Short mmCIF file of C-alpha atoms in Angstrom, two decimals:
data_model
loop_
_atom_site.label_atom_id
_atom_site.label_comp_id
_atom_site.label_asym_id
_atom_site.label_seq_id
_atom_site.Cartn_x
_atom_site.Cartn_y
_atom_site.Cartn_z
CA MET A 1 11.37 30.52 -5.79
CA SER A 2 8.25 32.56 -6.41
CA THR A 3 6.03 29.60 -7.27
CA THR A 4 3.38 28.70 -4.76
CA VAL A 5 2.18 25.05 -4.56
CA THR A 6 -1.37 24.31 -3.45
CA ILE A 7 -1.86 21.18 -1.40
CA VAL A 8 -5.42 19.93 -0.65
CA GLY A 9 -5.49 17.92 2.54
CA ALA A 10 -3.46 18.31 5.68
CA GLY A 11 -3.22 14.66 6.62
CA LEU A 12 0.15 12.79 6.79
CA ALA A 13 0.83 12.86 2.96
CA GLY A 14 -0.24 16.48 2.55
CA CYS A 15 1.76 17.74 5.58
CA GLU A 16 4.79 15.70 4.54
CA ALA A 17 4.69 17.03 1.02
CA ALA A 18 4.17 20.61 2.21
CA TYR A 19 7.18 20.40 4.59
CA GLN A 20 9.50 18.93 2.00
CA LEU A 21 8.54 21.69 -0.58
CA ALA A 22 8.90 24.38 2.04
CA GLU A 23 12.28 23.09 3.09
CA GLN A 24 13.31 23.20 -0.62
CA GLY A 25 12.49 26.88 -0.71
CA LEU A 26 8.95 26.84 -2.07
CA ALA A 27 5.88 28.60 -0.76
CA VAL A 28 2.93 26.29 0.11
CA ASP A 29 -0.80 26.87 0.60
CA LEU A 30 -1.95 23.91 2.61
CA VAL A 31 -5.79 23.70 2.41
CA GLU A 32 -7.69 21.70 5.05
CA MET A 33 -11.48 21.38 5.31
CA LYS A 34 -11.61 20.96 9.09
CA PRO A 35 -13.19 22.44 11.11
CA HIS A 36 -15.83 23.29 8.54
CA ARG A 37 -16.28 19.64 7.73
CA ARG A 38 -14.91 16.30 8.88
CA THR A 39 -14.93 12.85 7.33
CA PRO A 40 -16.85 10.23 9.29
CA ALA A 41 -13.51 8.85 10.58
CA GLN A 42 -12.14 12.08 11.95
CA GLN A 43 -12.63 13.17 15.57
CA THR A 44 -10.57 16.31 15.92
CA ASP A 45 -9.52 19.42 13.93
CA ALA A 46 -5.86 18.62 14.28
CA LEU A 47 -3.38 18.38 11.45
CA ALA A 48 -2.24 14.88 10.52
CA GLU A 49 -4.85 13.23 12.69
CA LEU A 50 -4.20 9.54 13.29
CA VAL A 51 -7.68 8.20 12.97
CA CYS A 52 -7.32 4.40 13.20
CA SER A 53 -4.40 3.55 15.45
CA ASN A 54 -1.49 5.15 17.18
CA SER A 55 0.96 2.65 15.79
CA LEU A 56 3.39 3.21 12.87
CA ARG A 57 4.08 -0.53 12.93
CA GLY A 58 7.33 -2.47 13.25
CA ALA A 59 10.73 -0.69 13.41
CA ALA A 60 13.20 -3.53 12.85
CA LEU A 61 15.21 -3.39 9.64
CA SER A 62 14.12 -6.98 8.87
CA ASN A 63 10.73 -5.43 8.33
CA ALA A 64 9.97 -3.59 5.10
CA VAL A 65 8.06 -0.78 6.84
CA GLY A 66 10.91 -0.52 9.33
CA LEU A 67 13.28 0.15 6.50
CA LEU A 68 10.90 2.69 5.09
CA LYS A 69 10.76 4.58 8.36
CA GLU A 70 14.51 4.66 8.60
CA GLU A 71 14.85 5.95 5.10
CA MET A 72 12.29 8.66 5.80
CA ARG A 73 14.11 9.67 8.98
CA LEU A 74 17.33 10.00 7.05
CA ALA A 75 15.52 11.95 4.34
CA GLY A 76 14.30 14.55 6.83
CA SER A 77 10.72 13.44 7.13
CA VAL A 78 8.60 15.75 9.28
CA VAL A 79 6.29 12.85 10.17
CA MET A 80 9.25 10.88 11.53
CA ARG A 81 10.40 13.90 13.49
CA ALA A 82 6.96 14.36 15.11
CA ALA A 83 6.70 10.62 15.74
CA LEU A 84 10.02 10.40 17.46
CA ALA A 85 9.11 13.39 19.61
CA SER A 86 5.87 11.80 20.73
CA ARG A 87 6.64 8.12 20.93
CA VAL A 88 5.23 5.84 23.56
CA PRO A 89 6.56 2.32 24.57
CA ALA A 90 5.32 -0.32 22.10
CA GLY A 91 7.88 -3.16 22.10
CA GLY A 92 9.34 -3.52 18.60
CA ALA A 93 6.96 -1.04 17.09
CA LEU A 94 6.98 2.72 16.75
CA ALA A 95 3.83 4.07 18.43
CA VAL A 96 2.95 7.59 19.37
CA ASP A 97 0.77 9.71 21.71
CA ARG A 98 -1.76 10.98 19.20
CA GLU A 99 -2.26 14.33 20.78
CA ARG A 100 1.47 15.01 21.19
CA PHE A 101 2.04 13.85 17.62
CA SER A 102 -0.58 16.25 16.16
CA ALA A 103 0.85 19.11 18.36
CA ALA A 104 4.33 18.38 17.02
CA MET A 105 3.05 18.42 13.49
CA ALA A 106 1.15 21.70 14.17
CA GLU A 107 4.45 23.26 15.31
CA LEU A 108 6.67 21.85 12.57
CA VAL A 109 4.25 22.35 9.63
CA GLY A 110 1.85 24.91 10.82
CA GLU A 111 4.46 27.36 11.95
CA HIS A 112 6.80 26.93 9.02
CA PRO A 113 7.46 30.40 7.53
CA ARG A 114 6.84 29.13 3.94
CA ILE A 115 3.63 27.26 4.74
CA THR A 116 0.21 28.99 4.86
CA ILE A 117 -2.70 26.95 6.14
CA ARG A 118 -6.19 27.76 4.79
CA ARG A 119 -9.28 26.25 6.34
CA GLU A 120 -11.85 25.78 3.67
CA VAL A 121 -13.75 22.99 1.83
CA VAL A 122 -12.55 22.18 -1.70
CA THR A 123 -15.29 20.82 -3.87
CA ALA A 124 -13.37 20.67 -7.19
CA ILE A 125 -9.76 20.25 -8.30
CA PRO A 126 -8.22 23.69 -8.10
CA GLU A 127 -6.91 25.36 -11.31
CA ALA A 128 -3.43 24.04 -11.95
CA SER A 129 -0.64 24.31 -14.39
CA PRO A 130 2.94 23.10 -14.52
CA GLU A 131 3.93 26.50 -13.20
CA ARG A 132 1.12 26.55 -10.49
CA PRO A 133 0.90 22.96 -9.39
CA VAL A 134 -1.69 21.37 -7.10
CA ILE A 135 -1.23 18.21 -4.97
CA LEU A 136 -4.35 16.27 -3.98
CA ALA A 137 -3.70 14.46 -0.70
CA THR A 138 -7.20 14.11 0.69
CA GLY A 139 -6.89 10.56 1.94
CA PRO A 140 -9.06 7.47 1.80
CA LEU A 141 -12.31 9.31 2.62
CA THR A 142 -12.09 12.18 0.13
CA ALA A 143 -15.11 14.49 0.27
CA ASP A 144 -17.88 13.41 -2.16
CA GLU A 145 -17.80 16.52 -4.28
CA LEU A 146 -14.00 16.44 -4.79
CA ALA A 147 -14.08 12.70 -5.45
CA ALA A 148 -16.82 13.25 -8.05
CA ASP A 149 -14.75 15.92 -9.80
CA LEU A 150 -11.71 13.64 -9.74
CA GLU A 151 -13.84 10.85 -11.16
CA ARG A 152 -14.98 13.26 -13.96
CA VAL A 153 -11.34 13.90 -14.84
CA VAL A 154 -9.89 10.43 -14.66
CA GLY A 155 -12.95 8.36 -15.67
CA THR A 156 -15.27 6.18 -13.67
CA GLU A 157 -13.31 3.01 -14.50
CA HIS A 158 -10.13 4.43 -13.00
CA LEU A 159 -11.39 5.43 -9.55
CA ALA A 160 -12.42 3.00 -6.76
CA TYR A 161 -14.17 3.68 -3.50
CA TYR A 162 -13.03 0.72 -1.43
CA ASP A 163 -10.09 -1.58 -1.15
CA ALA A 164 -10.36 -5.21 -1.97
CA ILE A 165 -6.94 -6.55 -1.11
CA ALA A 166 -5.83 -10.23 -1.52
CA PRO A 167 -3.08 -11.79 0.69
CA ILE A 168 0.43 -12.12 -0.59
CA VAL A 169 2.73 -15.09 0.28
CA ALA A 170 6.52 -15.41 -0.15
CA ALA A 171 7.49 -17.63 -3.02
CA ASP A 172 10.08 -19.54 -1.02
CA SER A 173 7.39 -20.55 1.54
CA ILE A 174 5.28 -22.42 -1.05
CA ASP A 175 5.50 -26.23 -1.10
CA TRP A 176 6.43 -26.70 -4.77
CA ASP A 177 5.93 -30.48 -4.45
CA VAL A 178 2.22 -29.96 -4.07
CA VAL A 179 1.49 -27.12 -6.53
CA TRP A 180 2.03 -26.81 -10.27
CA ARG A 181 2.22 -24.13 -12.92
CA GLN A 182 -0.43 -23.75 -15.51
CA SER A 183 -2.71 -21.16 -16.95
CA ARG A 184 -6.38 -22.07 -17.49
CA TYR A 185 -6.79 -24.02 -20.74
CA ASP A 186 -3.08 -23.50 -21.23
CA LYS A 187 -3.70 -20.00 -22.63
CA GLY A 188 -0.54 -17.91 -22.66
CA GLY A 189 2.33 -19.01 -20.43
CA ALA A 190 2.21 -21.04 -17.32
CA ASP A 191 1.70 -17.82 -15.34
CA TYR A 192 -0.34 -19.21 -12.43
CA ILE A 193 0.47 -21.45 -9.48
CA ASN A 194 -2.25 -23.97 -8.84
CA CYS A 195 -3.16 -25.40 -5.43
CA PRO A 196 -5.44 -28.48 -5.77
CA PHE A 197 -8.25 -29.42 -3.43
CA ASP A 198 -10.14 -32.70 -3.22
CA ARG A 199 -13.81 -32.47 -2.05
CA GLU A 200 -12.95 -33.21 1.60
CA GLN A 201 -10.21 -30.56 1.70
CA TYR A 202 -12.42 -28.05 -0.08
CA GLU A 203 -15.45 -28.47 2.20
CA ALA A 204 -13.26 -28.18 5.31
CA PHE A 205 -11.71 -25.05 3.90
CA VAL A 206 -15.07 -23.39 3.15
CA LYS A 207 -16.31 -24.28 6.63
CA ALA A 208 -13.23 -22.68 8.19
CA ILE A 209 -13.77 -19.49 6.20
CA VAL A 210 -17.40 -19.28 7.25
CA GLU A 211 -16.59 -19.83 10.96
CA ALA A 212 -13.59 -17.49 11.09
CA ASP A 213 -13.72 -14.19 13.03
CA GLN A 214 -14.05 -11.15 10.86
CA VAL A 215 -13.05 -7.50 11.29
CA GLU A 216 -16.15 -5.58 12.04
CA ALA A 217 -16.80 -2.77 9.54
CA LYS A 218 -16.80 0.73 10.90
CA PRO A 219 -19.98 2.72 10.25
CA PHE A 220 -18.32 4.76 7.49
CA GLU A 221 -17.07 1.61 5.77
CA LYS A 222 -20.46 0.06 5.18
CA VAL A 223 -20.56 -0.23 1.39
CA ARG A 224 -22.31 -2.42 -1.16
CA TYR A 225 -19.73 -4.71 -2.57
CA PHE A 226 -19.25 -5.11 -6.30
CA GLU A 227 -20.31 -8.61 -7.41
CA GLY A 228 -17.07 -8.98 -9.30
CA CYS A 229 -14.94 -8.31 -6.23
CA LEU A 230 -16.65 -9.82 -3.18
CA PRO A 231 -14.87 -10.72 0.14
CA VAL A 232 -14.20 -14.44 0.15
CA GLU A 233 -16.37 -14.69 3.34
CA VAL A 234 -19.31 -13.36 1.49
CA MET A 235 -18.96 -15.79 -1.32
CA ALA A 236 -18.38 -18.75 1.06
CA GLY A 237 -21.57 -17.71 3.03
CA ARG A 238 -23.65 -18.08 -0.10
CA GLY A 239 -23.32 -21.83 -0.25
CA ILE A 240 -20.82 -24.70 -0.10
CA ASP A 241 -20.18 -24.73 -3.84
CA THR A 242 -20.01 -20.94 -4.51
CA LEU A 243 -16.23 -20.71 -4.39
CA ALA A 244 -15.79 -23.81 -6.55
CA HIS A 245 -17.81 -22.01 -9.23
CA GLY A 246 -16.01 -18.72 -8.62
CA PRO A 247 -12.32 -18.00 -7.83
CA MET A 248 -11.65 -21.68 -7.14
CA LYS A 249 -13.23 -23.13 -10.24
CA PRO A 250 -11.05 -26.00 -11.61
CA VAL A 251 -12.16 -25.88 -15.26
CA GLY A 252 -9.27 -25.84 -17.75
CA LEU A 253 -6.79 -27.16 -15.24
CA THR A 254 -5.21 -30.60 -14.94
CA ASP A 255 -3.14 -31.81 -12.01
CA PRO A 256 0.03 -33.44 -13.65
CA ARG A 257 0.32 -35.77 -10.75
CA THR A 258 -3.07 -37.39 -11.28
CA GLY A 259 -3.89 -36.48 -14.86
CA LYS A 260 -7.29 -35.29 -13.61
CA ARG A 261 -9.06 -32.09 -12.87
CA PRO A 262 -9.20 -31.41 -9.06
CA HIS A 263 -12.48 -30.75 -7.30
CA ALA A 264 -11.34 -27.13 -6.76
CA VAL A 265 -8.22 -25.11 -7.42
CA LEU A 266 -6.95 -21.96 -5.74
CA GLN A 267 -4.60 -19.92 -7.99
CA LEU A 268 -1.59 -17.80 -7.11
CA ARG A 269 -0.28 -15.03 -9.36
CA ALA A 270 3.19 -13.41 -9.29
CA GLU A 271 3.20 -10.15 -7.49
CA ASP A 272 6.52 -8.93 -8.84
CA THR A 273 8.70 -9.45 -11.94
CA ALA A 274 11.20 -11.58 -10.00
CA ALA A 275 8.40 -13.81 -8.75
CA THR A 276 9.55 -13.57 -5.16
CA ALA A 277 5.93 -13.19 -3.92
CA TYR A 278 2.49 -14.35 -5.08
CA ASN A 279 -1.00 -13.08 -4.34
CA ILE A 280 -3.96 -15.40 -3.70
CA VAL A 281 -6.20 -14.67 -6.63
CA GLY A 282 -9.69 -13.48 -5.76
CA PHE A 283 -9.20 -13.91 -2.01
CA GLN A 284 -9.78 -10.39 -0.59
CA SER A 285 -10.84 -11.03 3.00
CA ARG A 286 -12.19 -9.38 6.14
CA MET A 287 -10.98 -12.22 8.38
CA LYS A 288 -8.86 -11.18 11.32
CA TRP A 289 -5.20 -11.74 10.61
CA PRO A 290 -4.64 -14.71 12.91
CA ASP A 291 -7.59 -16.43 11.34
CA GLN A 292 -6.29 -15.63 7.85
CA LYS A 293 -2.98 -17.27 8.69
CA ARG A 294 -4.72 -20.33 10.15
CA VAL A 295 -7.37 -20.73 7.39
CA PHE A 296 -5.16 -19.97 4.39
CA ARG A 297 -2.47 -22.41 5.65
CA MET A 298 -5.13 -25.07 4.96
CA ILE A 299 -4.56 -24.46 1.27
CA PRO A 300 -2.61 -27.35 -0.27
CA GLY A 301 0.94 -26.08 -0.79
CA LEU A 302 0.65 -23.23 1.69
CA ALA A 303 0.91 -25.16 4.98
CA GLN A 304 4.06 -23.17 5.76
CA ALA A 305 3.11 -19.98 4.06
CA GLU A 306 4.91 -16.73 5.02
CA PHE A 307 2.37 -13.92 4.62
CA MET A 308 3.90 -10.72 3.29
CA ARG A 309 0.48 -8.99 3.33
CA PHE A 310 -2.90 -10.12 4.68
CA GLY A 311 -6.18 -9.51 2.87
CA ALA A 312 -8.45 -6.55 3.65
CA VAL A 313 -11.66 -4.92 2.43
CA HIS A 314 -12.43 -1.36 3.60
CA ARG A 315 -13.61 1.89 2.21
CA ASN A 316 -11.08 3.92 0.36
CA THR A 317 -10.85 6.29 -2.56
CA PHE A 318 -7.91 5.51 -4.86
CA VAL A 319 -6.98 5.74 -8.49
CA ASN A 320 -5.54 3.23 -10.93
CA ALA A 321 -2.05 4.64 -10.42
CA PRO A 322 -0.12 2.68 -12.99
CA VAL A 323 -2.42 4.00 -15.72
CA LEU A 324 -3.11 7.51 -14.49
CA LEU A 325 0.15 8.76 -12.84
CA ASP A 326 3.52 9.40 -14.31
CA ALA A 327 6.83 8.67 -12.53
CA THR A 328 6.51 11.87 -10.45
CA MET A 329 2.91 11.12 -9.28
CA GLN A 330 1.43 13.70 -11.73
CA LEU A 331 -1.83 12.98 -13.52
CA ARG A 332 -0.89 12.21 -17.12
CA SER A 333 -4.14 13.88 -18.38
CA ARG A 334 -3.86 16.94 -16.18
CA PRO A 335 -0.27 18.43 -16.11
CA GLY A 336 0.24 20.28 -12.86
CA VAL A 337 -2.12 18.07 -10.83
CA TYR A 338 -0.27 15.55 -8.48
CA LEU A 339 -1.64 12.93 -6.16
CA ALA A 340 -0.09 11.71 -2.89
CA GLY A 341 -1.07 9.45 -0.06
CA GLN A 342 -3.69 6.77 -0.06
CA MET A 343 -5.37 8.21 -3.15
CA THR A 344 -2.55 6.67 -5.09
CA GLY A 345 -2.96 3.21 -3.66
CA VAL A 346 -0.39 3.17 -0.94
CA GLU A 347 -1.67 1.73 2.34
CA GLY A 348 -0.85 2.80 5.85
CA TYR A 349 0.30 5.85 7.76
CA VAL A 350 3.96 5.47 6.95
CA GLU A 351 3.46 4.66 3.28
CA SER A 352 1.16 7.64 2.93
CA ALA A 353 3.68 10.01 4.51
CA GLY A 354 6.40 8.38 2.40
CA SER A 355 4.54 9.07 -0.78
CA GLY A 356 4.04 12.70 0.24
CA LEU A 357 7.84 13.01 0.89
CA ILE A 358 8.60 11.59 -2.63
CA CYS A 359 5.98 13.83 -4.27
CA GLY A 360 7.23 16.96 -2.62
CA LEU A 361 10.94 16.30 -3.36
CA LEU A 362 10.34 15.36 -6.97
CA LEU A 363 8.00 18.33 -7.58
CA ALA A 364 10.66 20.75 -6.07
CA ARG A 365 13.14 19.45 -8.64
CA ARG A 366 10.70 19.84 -11.52
CA LEU A 367 9.96 23.42 -10.51
CA ARG A 368 13.65 24.16 -10.49
CA GLY A 369 13.89 22.75 -14.02
CA GLU A 370 15.97 19.75 -12.84
CA PRO A 371 15.41 16.09 -13.79
CA ALA A 372 13.11 14.14 -11.47
CA GLN A 373 15.71 11.68 -10.13
CA PRO A 374 13.41 9.31 -8.17
CA PRO A 375 14.81 7.27 -5.24
CA PRO A 376 16.80 4.17 -6.10
CA PRO A 377 14.51 1.14 -6.74
CA THR A 378 16.58 -0.80 -4.14
CA THR A 379 15.23 1.51 -1.40
CA ALA A 380 11.74 1.27 0.27
CA LEU A 381 10.99 4.76 -0.99
CA GLY A 382 11.82 3.56 -4.48
CA GLY A 383 9.67 0.50 -3.84
CA LEU A 384 6.61 2.71 -3.23
CA LEU A 385 7.11 4.16 -6.74
CA THR A 386 7.68 0.66 -8.14
CA GLN A 387 4.27 -0.48 -6.85
CA LEU A 388 2.53 2.60 -8.18
CA GLY A 389 4.03 2.11 -11.60
CA ARG A 390 3.33 -1.63 -11.99
CA ARG A 391 0.96 -2.06 -14.90
CA HIS A 392 -1.92 -4.26 -13.74
CA ASP A 393 -5.26 -4.71 -15.46
CA LYS A 394 -7.46 -1.85 -14.23
CA LEU A 395 -9.69 -4.34 -12.36
CA THR A 396 -6.81 -5.95 -10.40
CA TYR A 397 -4.67 -3.00 -9.32
CA GLN A 398 -4.81 -3.12 -5.57
CA PRO A 399 -3.59 -0.78 -2.79
CA SER A 400 -0.68 -2.17 -0.83
CA ASN A 401 1.51 -1.65 2.21
CA ILE A 402 5.17 -1.63 1.48
CA THR A 403 6.44 -5.22 1.18
CA TRP A 404 9.79 -6.83 0.26
CA SER A 405 8.28 -7.72 -3.09
CA HIS A 406 8.44 -3.96 -4.07
CA LEU A 407 12.20 -4.13 -4.00
CA PRO A 408 14.41 -6.20 -6.38
CA PRO A 409 15.76 -9.41 -4.93
CA LEU A 410 19.31 -9.69 -3.82
CA ASP A 411 21.84 -10.65 -6.61
CA LEU A 412 23.31 -13.72 -4.89
CA PRO A 413 25.06 -16.70 -6.43
CA LYS A 414 22.70 -19.63 -6.86
CA GLN A 415 24.52 -21.74 -4.38
CA ARG A 416 24.28 -19.07 -1.64
CA LYS A 417 20.96 -18.86 0.14
CA LEU A 418 20.07 -16.69 3.07
CA LYS A 419 17.40 -17.40 5.61
CA LYS A 420 14.46 -14.96 5.59
CA ARG A 421 15.61 -12.62 8.33
CA ALA A 422 19.14 -12.45 7.07
CA ARG A 423 17.89 -11.80 3.46
CA TYR A 424 15.70 -8.97 4.53
CA GLU A 425 18.39 -7.41 6.70
CA ALA A 426 20.77 -7.69 3.66
CA MET A 427 18.17 -5.91 1.52
CA SER A 428 17.96 -3.14 4.16
CA GLU A 429 21.74 -2.89 4.22
CA ARG A 430 21.76 -2.51 0.42
CA ALA A 431 19.01 0.14 0.55
CA LEU A 432 20.77 2.21 3.30
CA ALA A 433 23.98 2.05 1.28
CA ASP A 434 22.23 3.31 -1.89
CA LEU A 435 20.15 6.07 -0.23
CA PRO A 436 22.83 8.67 0.71
CA ALA A 437 23.97 9.34 -2.80
CA TRP A 438 20.34 10.06 -3.84
CA LEU A 439 19.80 12.38 -0.91
CA ALA A 440 22.97 14.23 -1.69
CA ALA A 441 22.05 14.50 -5.40
CA ILE A 442 18.63 16.10 -4.60
CA GLY A 443 19.87 18.24 -1.69
CA ALA A 444 17.61 16.60 0.97
CA GLY A 445 17.82 14.68 4.14
CA GLU A 446 19.82 14.73 7.29
CA PRO A 447 23.48 14.16 6.16
CA SER A 448 24.72 14.61 9.70
CA ALA A 449 22.60 11.76 11.09
CA PRO A 450 24.97 9.56 13.18
CA GLU A 451 25.80 6.13 11.91
CA GLY A 452 23.67 3.54 13.67
CA ALA A 453 21.05 6.03 14.61
CA HIS A 454 18.30 3.60 13.70
CA GLN A 455 18.21 3.00 17.47
CA LEU A 456 16.01 6.11 17.59
CA LEU A 457 13.32 4.18 16.00
CA THR A 458 13.81 0.80 17.75
CA GLY A 459 14.29 2.42 21.18
#
């Protein structure tokens, strides 16, 4: 095809999208601002620089990100090829030698005959049209000028500059004998799960939050928090009663077991339509993960909580994807402009690369005049799109790693229950059974990959 796609940003998402488009027969201009400029997190001029860690996290198929990696490998992901070529021992995780990883990416992407790399700083969204598309994949620390132009296009209310992520717990790990369903003042349906605290429990909980170890902010992450979205540690540090007058206020709620209003109430809200997971409302946190598990298990009803995602607060540039992006990751207001990577609200190396893979493959189909045909929703790749398309209020849309709540639950008879690991492995089995037909339909992937080749990831 004669069309050339411009991609801004040669990180994981940009490189993955470029490779997929090139493999589908399209010419790509991949624009990278290094070495002319670096973000505060970057240390080298390499492509696909891994700035925070060398780990691509767990590889087991009982782990959602493990399933995502396996799907990407089967789909012909360049990031997975480079990772497997540069892996280092890491137990049950896939970790890489960063320099070897970037060298592999430079060879696979930088030397691809259909990819041209241009080293220049982009300060505004390039001119784009459906026939001359542009993908923005500039990552969590998008340059100020480009971020300002994106903000002008999408509106200030739809662009955020840091993540404020609340933890998610599995529904079947909640003690339903302790909690109850009720919306404040009984407005609407009984959409919230309520965890009641008496004064003694509440004060011990606040003390534990204040004393917990916190993740130290990196220099480039030092931001002024919005008052409406503060880390729970900041609120707790303002005084013993601050949380009870904030996200834990009990007004409009009555514990049916006592007929009274508790001293404080922590609320949980469904994360997915099937209500298999709940997020802890208003509890974005910088506590270290072991302390989050210990402290949040002090919440009545969550003593045995299984955490599908821990809380986090860090600098990021991301859009309100459910409002702004269509099903192919194109800006609704600017046809021809696509977003990929952490700008869309995916979190993590693997998820960013996965979004680039999806964006590249779907765009290639659109440019050929073919229907989009997104990955099946039962797959982890499909789950990334599910999360980006979930309509949240613009103030509550939060970036997220891939979790099992992004996939539909298993359709099992009521009398048949599976333990957690078996359930997740069954969901992986379903995903990997549904994936090949999609790959064949879009002409992508590694159809000759040997059965059982997941051992490449697990070592």
